[in-house]
Structure formats: C-alpha cells, structure tokens
Coordinates of C-alpha atoms in Angstrom, one line a residue:
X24 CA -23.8 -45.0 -9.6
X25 CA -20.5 -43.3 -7.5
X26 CA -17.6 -43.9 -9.7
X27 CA -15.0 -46.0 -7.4
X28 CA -12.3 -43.9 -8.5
X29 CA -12.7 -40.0 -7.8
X30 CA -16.3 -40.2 -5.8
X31 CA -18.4 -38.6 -8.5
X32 CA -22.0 -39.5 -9.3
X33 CA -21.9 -39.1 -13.0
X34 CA -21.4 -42.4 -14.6
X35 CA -23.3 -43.8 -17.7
X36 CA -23.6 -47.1 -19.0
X37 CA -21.8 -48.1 -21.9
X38 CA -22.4 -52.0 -22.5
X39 CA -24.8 -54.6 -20.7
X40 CA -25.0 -57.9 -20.7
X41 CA -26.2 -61.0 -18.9
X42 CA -23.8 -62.2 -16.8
X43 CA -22.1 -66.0 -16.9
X44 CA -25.2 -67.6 -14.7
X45 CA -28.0 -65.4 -16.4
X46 CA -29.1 -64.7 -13.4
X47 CA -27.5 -60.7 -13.2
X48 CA -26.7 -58.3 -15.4
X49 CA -23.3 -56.9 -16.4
X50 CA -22.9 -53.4 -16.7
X51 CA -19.6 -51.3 -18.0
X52 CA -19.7 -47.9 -16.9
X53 CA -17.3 -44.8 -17.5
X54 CA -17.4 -41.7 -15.0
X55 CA -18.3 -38.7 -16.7
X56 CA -15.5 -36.8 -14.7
X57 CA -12.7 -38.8 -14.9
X58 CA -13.2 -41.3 -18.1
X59 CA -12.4 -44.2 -16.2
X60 CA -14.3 -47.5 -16.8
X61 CA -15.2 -50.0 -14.3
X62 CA -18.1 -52.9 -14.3
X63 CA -21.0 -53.6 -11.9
X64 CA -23.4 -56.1 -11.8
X65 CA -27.2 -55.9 -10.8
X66 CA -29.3 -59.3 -9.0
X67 CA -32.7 -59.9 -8.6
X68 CA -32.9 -59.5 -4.6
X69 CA -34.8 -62.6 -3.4
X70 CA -36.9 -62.3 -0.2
X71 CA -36.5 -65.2 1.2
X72 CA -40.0 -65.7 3.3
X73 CA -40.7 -67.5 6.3
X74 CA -44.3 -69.4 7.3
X75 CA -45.1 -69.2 10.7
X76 CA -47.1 -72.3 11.7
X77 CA -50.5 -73.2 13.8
X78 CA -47.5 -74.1 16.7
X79 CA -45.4 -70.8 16.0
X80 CA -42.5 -72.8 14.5
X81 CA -41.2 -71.0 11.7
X82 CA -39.7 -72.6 8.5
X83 CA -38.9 -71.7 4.6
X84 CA -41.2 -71.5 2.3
X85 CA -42.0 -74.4 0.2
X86 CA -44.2 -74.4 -2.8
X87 CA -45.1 -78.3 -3.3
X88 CA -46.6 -78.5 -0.2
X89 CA -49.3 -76.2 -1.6
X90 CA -49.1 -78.0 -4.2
X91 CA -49.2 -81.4 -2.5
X92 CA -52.3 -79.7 -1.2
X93 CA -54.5 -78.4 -4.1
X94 CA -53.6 -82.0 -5.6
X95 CA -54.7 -84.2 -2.7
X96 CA -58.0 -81.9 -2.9
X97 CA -58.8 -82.4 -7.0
X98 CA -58.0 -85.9 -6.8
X99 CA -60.3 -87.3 -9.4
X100 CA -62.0 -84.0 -10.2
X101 CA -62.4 -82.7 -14.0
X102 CA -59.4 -80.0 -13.2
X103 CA -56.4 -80.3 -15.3
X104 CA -52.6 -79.8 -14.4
X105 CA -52.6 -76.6 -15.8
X106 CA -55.7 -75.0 -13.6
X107 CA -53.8 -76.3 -10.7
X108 CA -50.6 -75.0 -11.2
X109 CA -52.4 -71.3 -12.2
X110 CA -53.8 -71.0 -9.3
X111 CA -51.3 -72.3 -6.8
X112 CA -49.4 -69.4 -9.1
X113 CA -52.0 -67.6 -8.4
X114 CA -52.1 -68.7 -4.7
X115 CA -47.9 -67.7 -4.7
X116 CA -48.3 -64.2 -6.2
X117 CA -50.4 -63.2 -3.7
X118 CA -48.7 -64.6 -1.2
X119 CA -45.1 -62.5 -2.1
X120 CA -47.4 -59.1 -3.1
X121 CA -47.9 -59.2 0.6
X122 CA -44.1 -58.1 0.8
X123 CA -43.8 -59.7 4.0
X124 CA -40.6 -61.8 5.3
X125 CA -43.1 -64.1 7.7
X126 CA -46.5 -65.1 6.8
X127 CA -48.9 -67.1 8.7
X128 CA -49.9 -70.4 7.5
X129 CA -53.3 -69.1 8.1
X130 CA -53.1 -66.1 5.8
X131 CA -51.9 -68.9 2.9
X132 CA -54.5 -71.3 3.8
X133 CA -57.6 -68.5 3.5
X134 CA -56.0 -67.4 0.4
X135 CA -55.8 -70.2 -1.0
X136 CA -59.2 -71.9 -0.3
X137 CA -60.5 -68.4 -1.4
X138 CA -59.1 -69.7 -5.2
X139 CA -60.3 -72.8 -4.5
X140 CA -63.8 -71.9 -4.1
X141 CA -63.8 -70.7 -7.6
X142 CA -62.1 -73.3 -8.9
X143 CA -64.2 -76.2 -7.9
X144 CA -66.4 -76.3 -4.7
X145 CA -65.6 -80.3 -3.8
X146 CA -61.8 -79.2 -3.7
X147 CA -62.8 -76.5 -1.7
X148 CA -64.8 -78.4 0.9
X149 CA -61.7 -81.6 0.7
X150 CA -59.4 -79.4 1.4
X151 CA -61.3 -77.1 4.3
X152 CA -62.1 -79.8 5.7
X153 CA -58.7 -80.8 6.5
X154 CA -57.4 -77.7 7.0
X155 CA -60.1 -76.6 9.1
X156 CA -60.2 -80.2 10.9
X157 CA -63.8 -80.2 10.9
X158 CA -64.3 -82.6 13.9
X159 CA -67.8 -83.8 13.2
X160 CA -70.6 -83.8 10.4
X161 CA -72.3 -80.5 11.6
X162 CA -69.4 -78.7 11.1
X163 CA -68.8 -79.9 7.7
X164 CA -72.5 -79.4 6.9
X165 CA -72.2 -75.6 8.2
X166 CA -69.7 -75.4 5.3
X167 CA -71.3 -77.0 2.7
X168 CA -74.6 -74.8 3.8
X169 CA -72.1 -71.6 3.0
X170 CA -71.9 -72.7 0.1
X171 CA -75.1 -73.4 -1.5
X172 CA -76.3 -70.0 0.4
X173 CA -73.7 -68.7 -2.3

C-alpha cells in the first residue's frame, strides 16, 4: 500500500477491524518512511452477473427463479428443503466459478439439470421437460429412454 503522504511503498498494518456495516475491513496503517498513519478500508468486490436469455435479452441475476425452478420440479417428491437449497448452492457456485460477467441461460439450465439428475430423476425429467419444451410424447420418451440406458 503507497503511503498518501511521501509516495513510499512501505506501510504496515497496525490495527484491523470490521468496519460499521461488517461488510469491509478497517485497516490503520503507518509508512515505514515517514511514521505517518492513515486508514484504508478493503470490500469484497461483487461481480455483478448478467443472464443472457433464449431471446438475447439480458437481465440480473436472480437466484429464486432457480429456485422457483428446482421447487416447481420436487413438488411432492421425498426431497427436503435442505437438498434443494444445496444444490441450487450447488447449482450457484458453479455458476460464479465460471468467472464470467454474462452467462447463458442455457449454460445454467444444463448445469443445473446435470444436479438434478442426481438428485432425483422425476425432477429431472419435470423440469427438462419444461425447459426443453418437449413438444410431444416421443420426445419426452427419448429422455426418459436416456435415462434408464443410465
């Protein structure tokens, strides 16, 4: 850290603490060259990431509509509240160790019915089915045929 006063990089830390919102850190630091003592304060930089739609409309991203999702799919399956929200935490963490400002709504879709499949295979099939529109039985059947192949 350059010290604001004479330009030199040898500063050290002397105190930290969390900072009014607990959401940074406040440091006190003293330059090495000139003793004097000033205070910075380090943040969590938030990516804030964009889906890109089927249409290529963009908009923020927004965690209960997976959510909304995985729910509609293990509606009256033996899956608890907890499973789902692991693996729509699950579903999340892959989605920002991409480390990519716009994702496709397909790469979150395949991700998450990837998770799915392992979770429970009628939530996997409810919720491909919709998000795959399947347009008639065979295609539906082609799926459920992948899946007892597995």
């Amino acid at each position: 850290m350059k010290c604001p006063f004479c330009g030199k990089e040898n500063t050290r830390v002397i105190d930290s603490r969390p900072a009014d919102d607990n959401s940074s850190i406040r440091r006190r630091r003293q330059c090495d060259e000139c003793s004097k003592r000033f205070t910075t304060y380090e943040k969590v930089e938030a990516i804030p990431l964009v889906v890109i739609k089927k249409d290529n409309n963009r908009e923020p991203y927004d965690r209960s509509k997976i959510e909304a999702g995985v729910f509609r799919s293990c509606h009256k399956r033996p899956i608890s509240v907890d499973q789902i929200n692991a693996l729509v935490d699950e579903v999340e963490n892959a989605i920002f160790n991409l480390e990519e400002k716009e994702v496709p709504s397909s790469i979150i879709g395949e991700i998450l019915m990837d998770k799915l499949k392992d979770l429970d295979p009628v939530a996997y099939v409810r919720f491909a089915s919709v998000y795959r529109e399947f347009k008639d039985v065979n295609t539906f059947m082609n799926e459920l045929k992948k899946i007892l192949d597995n």
